[in-house]
Coordinates of C-alpha atoms and ligand atoms in Angstrom, one line a residue:
X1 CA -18.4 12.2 26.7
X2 CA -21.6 11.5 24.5
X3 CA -23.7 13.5 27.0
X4 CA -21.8 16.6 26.4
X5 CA -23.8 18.6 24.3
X6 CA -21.0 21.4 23.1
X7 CA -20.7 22.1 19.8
X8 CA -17.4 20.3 18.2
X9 CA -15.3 21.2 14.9
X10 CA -12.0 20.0 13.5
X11 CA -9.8 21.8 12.0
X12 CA -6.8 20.0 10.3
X13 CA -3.8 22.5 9.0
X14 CA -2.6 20.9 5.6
X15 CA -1.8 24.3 3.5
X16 CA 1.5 24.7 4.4
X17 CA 4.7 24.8 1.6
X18 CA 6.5 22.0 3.7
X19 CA 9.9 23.3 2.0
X20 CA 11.9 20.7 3.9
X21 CA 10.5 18.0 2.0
X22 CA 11.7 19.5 -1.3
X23 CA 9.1 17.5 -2.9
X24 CA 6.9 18.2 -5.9
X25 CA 4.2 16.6 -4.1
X26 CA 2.9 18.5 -0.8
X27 CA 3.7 17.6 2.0
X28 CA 0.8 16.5 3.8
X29 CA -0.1 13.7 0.7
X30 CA 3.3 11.5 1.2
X31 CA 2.4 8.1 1.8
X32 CA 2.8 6.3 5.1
X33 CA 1.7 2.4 5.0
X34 CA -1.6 2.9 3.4
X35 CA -3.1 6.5 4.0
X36 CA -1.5 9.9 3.3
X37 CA -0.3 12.1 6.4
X38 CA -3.0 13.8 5.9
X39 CA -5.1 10.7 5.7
X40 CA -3.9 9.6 9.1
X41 CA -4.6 12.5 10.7
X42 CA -8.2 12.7 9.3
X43 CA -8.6 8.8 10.1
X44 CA -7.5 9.7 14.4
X45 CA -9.8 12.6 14.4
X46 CA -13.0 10.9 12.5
X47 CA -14.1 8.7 15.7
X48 CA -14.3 12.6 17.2
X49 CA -17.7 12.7 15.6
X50 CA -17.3 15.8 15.3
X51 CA -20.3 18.1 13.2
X52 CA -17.9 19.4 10.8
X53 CA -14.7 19.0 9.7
X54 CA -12.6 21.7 8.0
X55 CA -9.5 21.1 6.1
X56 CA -7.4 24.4 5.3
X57 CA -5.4 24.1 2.3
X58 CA -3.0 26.3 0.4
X59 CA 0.5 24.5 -1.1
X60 CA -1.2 22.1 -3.9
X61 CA -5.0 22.9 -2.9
X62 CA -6.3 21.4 -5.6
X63 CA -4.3 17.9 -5.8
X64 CA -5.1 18.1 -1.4
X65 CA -9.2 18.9 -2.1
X66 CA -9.1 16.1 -4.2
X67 CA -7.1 13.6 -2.0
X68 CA -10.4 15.2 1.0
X69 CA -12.8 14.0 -0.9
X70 CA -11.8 10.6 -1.9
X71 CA -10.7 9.8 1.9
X72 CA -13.2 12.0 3.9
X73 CA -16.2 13.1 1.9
X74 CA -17.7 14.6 4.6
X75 CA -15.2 17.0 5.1
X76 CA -14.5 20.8 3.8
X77 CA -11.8 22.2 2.8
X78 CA -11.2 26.3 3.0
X79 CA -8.0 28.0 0.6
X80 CA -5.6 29.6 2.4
X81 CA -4.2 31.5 -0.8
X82 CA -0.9 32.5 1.2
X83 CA 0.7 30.8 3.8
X84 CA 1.2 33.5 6.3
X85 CA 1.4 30.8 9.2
X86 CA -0.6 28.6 11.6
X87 CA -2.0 31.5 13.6
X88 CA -3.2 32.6 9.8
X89 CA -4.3 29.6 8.9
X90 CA -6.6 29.2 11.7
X91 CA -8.0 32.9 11.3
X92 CA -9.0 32.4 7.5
X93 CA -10.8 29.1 8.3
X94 CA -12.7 30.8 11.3
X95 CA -14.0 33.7 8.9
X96 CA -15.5 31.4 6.6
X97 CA -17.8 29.8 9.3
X98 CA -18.8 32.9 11.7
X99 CA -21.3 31.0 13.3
X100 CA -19.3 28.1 14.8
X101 CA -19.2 28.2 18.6
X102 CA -18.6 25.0 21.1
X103 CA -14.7 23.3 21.0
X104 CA -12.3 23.5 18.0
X105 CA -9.8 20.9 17.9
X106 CA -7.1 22.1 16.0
X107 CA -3.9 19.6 14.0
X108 CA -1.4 20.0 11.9
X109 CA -1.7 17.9 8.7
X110 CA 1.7 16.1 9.5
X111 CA 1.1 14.0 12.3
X112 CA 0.8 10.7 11.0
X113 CA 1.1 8.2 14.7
X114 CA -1.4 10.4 16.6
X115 CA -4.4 7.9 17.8
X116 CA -7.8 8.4 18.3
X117 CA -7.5 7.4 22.1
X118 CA -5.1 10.5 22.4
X119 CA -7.5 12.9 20.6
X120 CA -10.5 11.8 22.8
X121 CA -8.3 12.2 26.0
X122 CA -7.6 15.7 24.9
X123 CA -10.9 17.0 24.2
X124 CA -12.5 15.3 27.1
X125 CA -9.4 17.3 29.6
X126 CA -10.4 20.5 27.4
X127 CA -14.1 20.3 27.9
X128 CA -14.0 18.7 31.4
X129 CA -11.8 21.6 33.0
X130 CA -13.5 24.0 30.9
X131 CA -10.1 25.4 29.2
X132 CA -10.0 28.3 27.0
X133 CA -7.1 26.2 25.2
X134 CA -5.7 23.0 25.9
X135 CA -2.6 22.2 24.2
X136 CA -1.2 18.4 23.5
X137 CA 2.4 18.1 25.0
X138 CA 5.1 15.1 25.0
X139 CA 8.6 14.5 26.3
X140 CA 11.1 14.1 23.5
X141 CA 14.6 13.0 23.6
X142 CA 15.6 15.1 20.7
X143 CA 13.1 18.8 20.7
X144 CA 15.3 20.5 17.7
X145 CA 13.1 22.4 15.4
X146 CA 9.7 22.1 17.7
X147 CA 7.8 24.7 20.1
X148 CA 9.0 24.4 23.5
X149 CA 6.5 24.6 26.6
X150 CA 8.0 27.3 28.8
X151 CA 6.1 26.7 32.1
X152 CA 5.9 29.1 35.3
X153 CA 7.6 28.4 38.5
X154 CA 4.4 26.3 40.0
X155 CA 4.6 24.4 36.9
X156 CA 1.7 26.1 35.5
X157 CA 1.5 26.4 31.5
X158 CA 2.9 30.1 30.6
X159 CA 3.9 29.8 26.8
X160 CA 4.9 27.8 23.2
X161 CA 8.8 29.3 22.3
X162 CA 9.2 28.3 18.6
X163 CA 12.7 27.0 18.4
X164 CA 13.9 29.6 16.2
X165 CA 12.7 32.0 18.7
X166 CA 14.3 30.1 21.8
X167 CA 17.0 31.3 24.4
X168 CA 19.1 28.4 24.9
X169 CA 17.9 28.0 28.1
X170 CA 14.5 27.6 26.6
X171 CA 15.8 25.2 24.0
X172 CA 17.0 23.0 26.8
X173 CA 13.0 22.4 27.4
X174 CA 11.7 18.6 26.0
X175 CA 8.3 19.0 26.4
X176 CA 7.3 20.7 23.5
X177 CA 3.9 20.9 21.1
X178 CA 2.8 18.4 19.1
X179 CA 0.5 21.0 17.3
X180 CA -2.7 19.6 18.5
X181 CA -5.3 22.1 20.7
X182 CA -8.6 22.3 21.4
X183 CA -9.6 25.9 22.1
X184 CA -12.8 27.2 22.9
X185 CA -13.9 28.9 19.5
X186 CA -15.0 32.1 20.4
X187 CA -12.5 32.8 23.1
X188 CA -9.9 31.2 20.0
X189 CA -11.5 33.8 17.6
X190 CA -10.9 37.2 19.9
X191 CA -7.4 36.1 20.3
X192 CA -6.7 35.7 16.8
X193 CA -7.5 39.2 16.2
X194 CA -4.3 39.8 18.4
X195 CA -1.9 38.4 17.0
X196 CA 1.7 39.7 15.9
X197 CA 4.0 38.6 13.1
X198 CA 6.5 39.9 15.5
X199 CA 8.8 36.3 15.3
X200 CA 11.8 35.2 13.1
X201 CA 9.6 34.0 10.8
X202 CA 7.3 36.8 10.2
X203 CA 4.3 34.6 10.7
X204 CA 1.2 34.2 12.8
X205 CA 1.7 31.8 14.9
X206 CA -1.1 29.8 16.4
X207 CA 1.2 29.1 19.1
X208 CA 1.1 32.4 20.6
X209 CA -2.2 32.4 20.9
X210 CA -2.0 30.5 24.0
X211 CA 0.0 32.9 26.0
X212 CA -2.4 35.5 24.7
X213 CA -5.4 33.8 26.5
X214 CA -3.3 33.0 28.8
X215 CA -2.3 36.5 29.6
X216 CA -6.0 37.7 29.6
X217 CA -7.1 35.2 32.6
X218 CA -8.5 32.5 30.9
X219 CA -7.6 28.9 32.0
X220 CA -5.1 26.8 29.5
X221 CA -4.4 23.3 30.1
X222 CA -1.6 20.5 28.7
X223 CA -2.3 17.1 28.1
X224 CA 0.5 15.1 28.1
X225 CA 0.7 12.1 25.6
X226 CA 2.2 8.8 27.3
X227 CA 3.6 8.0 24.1
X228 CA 5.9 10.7 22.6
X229 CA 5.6 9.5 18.9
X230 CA 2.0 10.5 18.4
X231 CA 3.2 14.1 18.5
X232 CA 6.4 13.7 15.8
X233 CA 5.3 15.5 13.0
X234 CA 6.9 15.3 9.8
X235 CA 9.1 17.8 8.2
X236 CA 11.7 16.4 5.7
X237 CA 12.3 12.7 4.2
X238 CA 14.4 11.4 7.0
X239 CA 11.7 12.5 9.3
X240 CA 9.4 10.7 7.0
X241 CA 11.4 7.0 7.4
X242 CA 11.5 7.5 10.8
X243 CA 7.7 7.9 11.2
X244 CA 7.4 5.1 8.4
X245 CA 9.3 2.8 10.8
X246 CA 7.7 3.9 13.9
X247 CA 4.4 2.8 12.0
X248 CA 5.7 -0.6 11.1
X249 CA 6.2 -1.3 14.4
X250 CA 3.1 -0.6 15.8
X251 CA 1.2 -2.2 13.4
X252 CA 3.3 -5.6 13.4
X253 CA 3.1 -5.7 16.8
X254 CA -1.0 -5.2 16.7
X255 CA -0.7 -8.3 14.1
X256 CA 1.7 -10.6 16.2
X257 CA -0.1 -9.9 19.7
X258 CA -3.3 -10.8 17.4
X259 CA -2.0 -13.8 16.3
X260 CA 0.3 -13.1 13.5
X261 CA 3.5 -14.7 12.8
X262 CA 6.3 -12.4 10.9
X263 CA 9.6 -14.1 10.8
X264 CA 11.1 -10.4 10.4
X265 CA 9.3 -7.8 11.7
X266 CA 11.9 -5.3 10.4
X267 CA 11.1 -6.4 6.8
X268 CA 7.5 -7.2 7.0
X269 CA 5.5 -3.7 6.2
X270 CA 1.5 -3.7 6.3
X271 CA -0.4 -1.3 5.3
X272 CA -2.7 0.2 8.5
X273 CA -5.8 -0.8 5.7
X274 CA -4.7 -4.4 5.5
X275 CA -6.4 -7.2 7.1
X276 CA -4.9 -10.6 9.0
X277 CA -6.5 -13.8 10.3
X278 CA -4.9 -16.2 13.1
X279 CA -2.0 -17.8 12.6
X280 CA -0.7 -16.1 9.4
X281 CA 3.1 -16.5 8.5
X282 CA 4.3 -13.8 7.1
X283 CA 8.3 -14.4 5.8
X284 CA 11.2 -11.5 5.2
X285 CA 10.7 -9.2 2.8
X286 CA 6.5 -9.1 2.8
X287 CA 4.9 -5.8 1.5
X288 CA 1.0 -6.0 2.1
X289 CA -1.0 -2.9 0.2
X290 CA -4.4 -1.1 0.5
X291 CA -7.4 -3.6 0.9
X292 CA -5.4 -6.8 1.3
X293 CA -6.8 -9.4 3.3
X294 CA -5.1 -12.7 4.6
X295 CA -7.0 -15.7 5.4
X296 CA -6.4 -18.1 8.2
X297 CA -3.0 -19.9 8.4
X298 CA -1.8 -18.7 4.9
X299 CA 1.7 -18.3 4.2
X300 CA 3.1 -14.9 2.3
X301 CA 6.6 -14.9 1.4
X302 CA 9.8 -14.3 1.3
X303 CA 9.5 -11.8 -1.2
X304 CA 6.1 -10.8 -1.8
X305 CA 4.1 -7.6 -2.6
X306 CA 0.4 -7.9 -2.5
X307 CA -1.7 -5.2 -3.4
X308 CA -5.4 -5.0 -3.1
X309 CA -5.3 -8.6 -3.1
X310 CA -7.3 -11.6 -1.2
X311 CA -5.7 -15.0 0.0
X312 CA -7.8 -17.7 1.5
X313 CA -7.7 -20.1 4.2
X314 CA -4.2 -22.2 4.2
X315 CA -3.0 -20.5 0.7
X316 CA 0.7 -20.2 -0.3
X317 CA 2.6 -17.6 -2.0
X318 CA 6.1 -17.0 -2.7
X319 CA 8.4 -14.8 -4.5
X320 CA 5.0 -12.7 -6.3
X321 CA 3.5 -10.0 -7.2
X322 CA -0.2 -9.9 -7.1
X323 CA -2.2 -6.4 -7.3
X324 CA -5.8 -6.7 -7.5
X325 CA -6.2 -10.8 -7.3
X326 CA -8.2 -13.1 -5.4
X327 CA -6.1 -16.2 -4.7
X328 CA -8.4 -19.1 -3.2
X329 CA -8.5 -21.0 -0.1
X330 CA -5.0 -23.7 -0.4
X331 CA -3.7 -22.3 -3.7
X332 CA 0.2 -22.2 -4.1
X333 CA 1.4 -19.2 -6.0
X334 CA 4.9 -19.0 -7.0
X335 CA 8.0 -18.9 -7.0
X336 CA 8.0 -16.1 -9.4
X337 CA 4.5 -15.4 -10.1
X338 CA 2.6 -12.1 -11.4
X339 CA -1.0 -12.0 -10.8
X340 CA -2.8 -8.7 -12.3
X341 CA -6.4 -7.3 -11.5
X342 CA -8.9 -9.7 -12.3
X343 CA -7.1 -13.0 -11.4
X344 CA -9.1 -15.2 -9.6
X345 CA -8.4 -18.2 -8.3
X346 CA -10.8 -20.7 -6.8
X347 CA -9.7 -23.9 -3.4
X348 CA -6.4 -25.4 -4.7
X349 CA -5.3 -23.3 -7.8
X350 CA -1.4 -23.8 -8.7
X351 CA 0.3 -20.7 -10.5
X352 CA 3.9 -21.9 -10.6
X353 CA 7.3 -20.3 -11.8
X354 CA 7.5 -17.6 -14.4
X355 CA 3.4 -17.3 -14.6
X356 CA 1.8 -14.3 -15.2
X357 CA -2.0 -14.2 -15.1
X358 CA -4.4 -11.1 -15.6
X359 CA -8.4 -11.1 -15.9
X360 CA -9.1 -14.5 -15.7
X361 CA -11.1 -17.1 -13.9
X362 CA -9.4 -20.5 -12.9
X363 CA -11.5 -23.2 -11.5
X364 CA -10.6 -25.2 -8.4
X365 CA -8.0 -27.4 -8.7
X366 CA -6.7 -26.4 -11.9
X367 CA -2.7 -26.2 -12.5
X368 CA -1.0 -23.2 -14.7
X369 CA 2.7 -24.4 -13.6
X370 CA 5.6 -23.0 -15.7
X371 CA 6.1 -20.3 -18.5
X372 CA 2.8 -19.0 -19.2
X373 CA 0.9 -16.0 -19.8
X374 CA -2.7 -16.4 -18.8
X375 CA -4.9 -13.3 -19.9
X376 CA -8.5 -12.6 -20.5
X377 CA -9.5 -16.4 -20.1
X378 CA -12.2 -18.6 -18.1
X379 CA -10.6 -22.2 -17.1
X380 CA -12.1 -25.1 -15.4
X381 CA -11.6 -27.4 -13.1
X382 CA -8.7 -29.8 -12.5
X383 CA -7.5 -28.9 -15.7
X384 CA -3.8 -28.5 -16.6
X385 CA -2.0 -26.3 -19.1
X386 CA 1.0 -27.5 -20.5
X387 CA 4.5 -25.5 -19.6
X388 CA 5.2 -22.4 -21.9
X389 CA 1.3 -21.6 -22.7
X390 CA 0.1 -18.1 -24.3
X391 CA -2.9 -17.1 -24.0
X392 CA -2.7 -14.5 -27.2
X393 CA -5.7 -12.4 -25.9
X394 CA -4.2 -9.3 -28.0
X395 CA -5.4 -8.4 -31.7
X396 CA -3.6 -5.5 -31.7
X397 CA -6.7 -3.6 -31.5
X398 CA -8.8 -5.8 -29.1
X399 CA -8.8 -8.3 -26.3
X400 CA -10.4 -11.2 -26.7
X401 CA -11.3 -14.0 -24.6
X402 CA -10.5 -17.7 -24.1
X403 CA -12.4 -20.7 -22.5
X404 CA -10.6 -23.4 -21.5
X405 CA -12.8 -26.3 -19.9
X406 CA -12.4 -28.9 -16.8
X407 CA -10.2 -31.8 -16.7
X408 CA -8.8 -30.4 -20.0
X409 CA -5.0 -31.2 -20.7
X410 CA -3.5 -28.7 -22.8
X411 CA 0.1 -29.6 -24.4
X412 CA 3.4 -27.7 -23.5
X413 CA 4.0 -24.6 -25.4
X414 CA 0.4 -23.7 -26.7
X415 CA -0.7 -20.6 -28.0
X416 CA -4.9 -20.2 -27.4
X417 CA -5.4 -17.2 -30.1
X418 CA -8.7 -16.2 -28.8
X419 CA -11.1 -15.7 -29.0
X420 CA -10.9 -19.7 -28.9
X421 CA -12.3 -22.6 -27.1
X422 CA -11.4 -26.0 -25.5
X423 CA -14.1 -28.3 -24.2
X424 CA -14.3 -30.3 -20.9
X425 CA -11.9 -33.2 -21.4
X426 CA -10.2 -32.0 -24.7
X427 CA -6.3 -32.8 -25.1
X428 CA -4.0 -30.3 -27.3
X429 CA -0.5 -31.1 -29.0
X430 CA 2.6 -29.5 -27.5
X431 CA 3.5 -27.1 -30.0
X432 CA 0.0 -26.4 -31.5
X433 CA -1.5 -22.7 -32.5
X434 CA -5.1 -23.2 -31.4
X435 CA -7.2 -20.6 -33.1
X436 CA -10.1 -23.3 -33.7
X437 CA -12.5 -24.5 -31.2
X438 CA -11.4 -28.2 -30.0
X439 CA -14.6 -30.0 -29.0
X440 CA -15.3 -32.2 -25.8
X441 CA -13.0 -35.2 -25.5
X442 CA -11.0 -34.2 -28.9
X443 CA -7.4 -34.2 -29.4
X444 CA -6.8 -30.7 -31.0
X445 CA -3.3 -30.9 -32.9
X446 CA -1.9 -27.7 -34.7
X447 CA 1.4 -28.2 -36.2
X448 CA 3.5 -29.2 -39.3
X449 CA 4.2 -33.1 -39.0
X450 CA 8.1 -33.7 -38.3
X451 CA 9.9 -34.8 -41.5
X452 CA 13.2 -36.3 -41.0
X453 CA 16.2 -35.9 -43.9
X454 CA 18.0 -38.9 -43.8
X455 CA 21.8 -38.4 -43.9
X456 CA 21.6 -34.6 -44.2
X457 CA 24.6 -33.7 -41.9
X458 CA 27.1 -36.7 -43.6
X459 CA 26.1 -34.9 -46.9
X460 CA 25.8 -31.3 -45.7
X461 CA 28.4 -30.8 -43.1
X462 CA 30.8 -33.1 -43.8
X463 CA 34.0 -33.5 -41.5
X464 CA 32.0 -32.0 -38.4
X465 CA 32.3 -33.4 -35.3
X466 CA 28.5 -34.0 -36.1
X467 CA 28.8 -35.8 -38.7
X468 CA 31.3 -37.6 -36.9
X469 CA 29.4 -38.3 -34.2
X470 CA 26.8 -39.5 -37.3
X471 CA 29.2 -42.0 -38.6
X472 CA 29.7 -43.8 -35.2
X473 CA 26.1 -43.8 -34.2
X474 CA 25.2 -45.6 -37.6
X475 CA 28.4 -48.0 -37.7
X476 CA 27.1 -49.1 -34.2
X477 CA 23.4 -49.6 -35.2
X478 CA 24.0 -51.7 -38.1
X479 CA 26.2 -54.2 -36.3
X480 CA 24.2 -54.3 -33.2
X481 CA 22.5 -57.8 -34.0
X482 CA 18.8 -57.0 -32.5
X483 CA 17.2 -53.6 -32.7
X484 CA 14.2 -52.5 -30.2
X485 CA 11.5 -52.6 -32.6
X486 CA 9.4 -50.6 -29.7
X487 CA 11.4 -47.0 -29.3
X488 CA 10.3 -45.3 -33.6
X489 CA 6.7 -44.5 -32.5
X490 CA 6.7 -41.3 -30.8
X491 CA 2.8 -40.7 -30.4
X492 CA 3.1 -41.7 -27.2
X493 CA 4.7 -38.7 -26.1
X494 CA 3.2 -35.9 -28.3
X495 CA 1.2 -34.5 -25.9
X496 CA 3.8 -33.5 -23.1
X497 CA 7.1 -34.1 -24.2
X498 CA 8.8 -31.2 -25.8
X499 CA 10.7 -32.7 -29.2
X500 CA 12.5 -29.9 -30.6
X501 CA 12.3 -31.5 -34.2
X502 CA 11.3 -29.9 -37.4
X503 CA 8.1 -28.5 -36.1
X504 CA 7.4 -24.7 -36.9
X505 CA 5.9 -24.3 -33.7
Ligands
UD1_601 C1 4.4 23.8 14.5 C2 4.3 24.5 15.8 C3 5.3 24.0 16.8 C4 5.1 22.5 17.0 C5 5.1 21.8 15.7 C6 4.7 20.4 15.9 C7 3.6 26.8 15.1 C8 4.0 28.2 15.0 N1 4.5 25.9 15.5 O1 5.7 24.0 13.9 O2 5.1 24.7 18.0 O3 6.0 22.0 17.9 O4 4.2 22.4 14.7 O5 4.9 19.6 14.7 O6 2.4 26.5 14.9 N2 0.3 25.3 7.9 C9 -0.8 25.9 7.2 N3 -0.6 27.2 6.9 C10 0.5 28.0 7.1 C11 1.5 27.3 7.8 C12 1.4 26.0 8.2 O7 -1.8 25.3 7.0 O8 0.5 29.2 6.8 C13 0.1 23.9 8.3 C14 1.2 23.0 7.6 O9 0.7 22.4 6.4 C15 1.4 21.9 8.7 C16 1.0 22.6 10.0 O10 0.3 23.8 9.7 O11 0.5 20.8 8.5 C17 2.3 22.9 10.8 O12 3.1 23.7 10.0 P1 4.7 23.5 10.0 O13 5.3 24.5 9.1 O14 5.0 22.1 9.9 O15 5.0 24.0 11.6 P2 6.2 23.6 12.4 O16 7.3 24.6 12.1 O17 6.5 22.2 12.4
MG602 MG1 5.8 20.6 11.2

């Protein structure tokens, strides 16, 4: 097809109210697994190459330029201020480019599964029979609501019946109109200047343009699409599920013929922007967003959402929630974990249970593995924070930052007030408040020392079951003829056993 030299345009119809959606968003910018309906549509017609492509909006034309620009820059858009119908629409886009001549492919904005391969096929029957129109048809099982094609007795095309303007005879027809032409412009453009409002609706169709050619001699074609969901458009929000499920299934069967594993497919959704290696698991319950890539032989799930998110080679993540985050090659995340933009995770990173972790850098091998908040920090290497750790990153005002060394071991529930740092090899107290620097090597300790008042409960609560419980303990000690002189010491165990004593911490 590259050595045809005609002219080609497209045109994508995205002004209309779409009522049925009773949305306060327009139709054609609901989301389907990673691009708008309007953004899939734009995304089958872009390997048209086509010299320019037009946009017509109306319903929300501001809210829909801006969603043009962001996905298809090099697209235009032209206001339809009223939407007096697809015949309209077409006319009002025409007369702001009078000099376009060569083949106009013409969509609707709500046709989400149409494919590229489809588009091409069309254009090239169009160009190659030399058509006036050719129209996109399909069989479908259930036709309610969409043009029928009425044929003539040799089969030959003869006209689109909308269904409100169907006999019943005519509304036994399933092949109908996915809403997808190519027309030859300037033929398109007389035709247009024919047209009648004379229909239920009041409206110019585009549809009846093709009889109107038709009917003046010039040679329309069909092109029937083999697979009858690339012409279901989308017109309320069960019609919306039902192309959201189509979509899962074609893309999860793309992934698992490429490779893929997905335990269930029917719970396993993938954005069409996402990317998979080889031999990726992906458990129940898997939601994979935007620019998300998968590296070899990772494991996702159950239970995980990942947005905008990378996962290296032989990585592990369950039960999370990660949106923006770059998770290493062989790093386990989860059960339970929350990773926010900026979380990056070098080779064998562990983010346990209850972990959240935004805007920081964790070198390789380093553990963060219960009941902490990690925010606005740098870590090293095959270090480990102790369970319960806060990074307090938050003045109130500012964030500020924390560095946290290599084969550092900090002690269970730490607060790092930043900004603050630990050096390479440094210990830290369970319990402690760091908002000093602790140096290479150092033990940092920040915490009242335990004081114990002897006898308090006997004197305080007397009569409990405490002090009961007291009494029999001390009867027992003093007769007991050899006490372990080993077990009064607790330094041993300062740094990572939790001893709920009289610290403030
Ligand atoms: C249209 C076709 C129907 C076809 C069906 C396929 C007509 C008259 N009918 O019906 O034969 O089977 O699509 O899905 O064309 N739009 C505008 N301006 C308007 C009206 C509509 O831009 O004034 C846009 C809408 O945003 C939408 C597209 O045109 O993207 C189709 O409009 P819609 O109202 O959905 O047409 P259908 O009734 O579905
Ligand atoms: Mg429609």
């Amino acid at each position: 097809m590259s050595g045809d030299a005609r002219p080609r345009t497209v045109l994508v119809l995205a002004a209309g109210e779409g009522k049925r959606m009773k949305s306060a968003t327009p139709k054609v910018l609901h989301p389907l697994l990673g691009r708008t309906l309007l953004g899939h549509v734009l995304a089958a017609a872009q390997p048209l190459e086509a010299e320019r492509t037009v946009v017509v909006v109306g319903r929300g034309a501001e809210q829909v330029t801006a969603h043009v620009s962001e996905v298809a820059p090099y697209a235009d858009t032209v206001l339809q201020a009223e939407q007096r119908g697809t015949g309209h629409a077409v006319r009002v886009a025409l007369a702001a480019y009078p000099e376009l001549t060569g083949t106009l492919v013409v969509l609707n904005g709500d046709v989400p599964l149409l494919r590229p391969e489809t588009l091409r096929e069309l254009v090239h029957t169009h160009e190659a029979t030399g058509s006036a129109a050719t129209v996109l048809t399909a069989e479908v099982a259930d036709p309610a609501g969409l043009g029928r094609i009425v044929r003539n007795e040799d089969g030959s095309f003869a006209a689109i019946v909308e269904h409100r303007d169907a006999t019943d005879e005519q509304r036994a027809i399933t092949e109908i109109n996915a809403g997808i032409y190519a027309f030859d412009v300037t033929l398109l453009r007389d035709a247009l200047e024919k047209l009648s409002t004379d229909n239920d609706q009041g409206e110019e169709y585009l549809t009846d343009v093709i009889a109107l050619l038709r009917t003046d001699g010039h040679p329309v074609a069909t092109h029937h699409a083999a697979d009858a969901t690339e012409a279901l458009g989308c017109n309320d929000r069960a019609e919306l599920a039902r192309l959201r499920k189509l979509m899962q299934q074609r893309i999860n069967t793309a992934w698992m013929r490429d490779g893929v594993t997905m335990e269930d497919p029917d719970s396993t959704w993938v954005d069409v922007t996402v990317t998979l290696a080889r031999d990726v698991v992906l458990r129940p319950n898997t939601y994979l967003h935007g620019a998300t890539r998968i590296g070899e032989g990772a494991q996702i799930g159950p239970e995980v959402t990942l947005i905008d998110t990378t996962v290296g080679e032989a990585a592990t993540v369950v039960r999370a929630q990660c949106d923006g985050a770059e998770i290493g090659p062989e790093c386990s995340v989860g059960p339970y974990a929350y990773l926010r933009p900026g979380a990056k995770l070098a080779r064998k990173v562990k983010i346990g249970t209850y972990v959240e972790v935004k805007k920081a850098d964790i070198g390789e091998g380093t553990k963060v593995p219960h009941l902490s908040y990690v925010g606005d920090a740098t870590i090293g290497e095959y270090t480990n924070i102790g369970a319960a750790t806060v990074f307090v990153n938050y003045d109130g005002v500012q964030k500020h930052h924390t560095v946290i060394g290599s084969h550092a071991r900090t002690g269970a529930d730490n607060m790092f007030v930043a900004p603050v740092t630990v050096g390479d090899g440094a210990y830290t107290a369970a319990g402690s408040v760091i908002t000093q620097d602790v140096p290479p090597g150092a033990m940092g300790v920040a915490r009242a020392r335990q004081r114990n008042v002897e006898g308090w409960v006997l004197r305080r609560r007397p009569g409990t079951a405490a002090a009961e419980a007291a009494q029999r303990a001390q009867a027992s000690t003093n007769t007991s003829a050899n006490p372990d002189p080993g077990v009064a010491d607790g330094e041993a165990t300062s740094e990572t056993g939790r001893k709920r004593g009289g610290d403030a911490g």
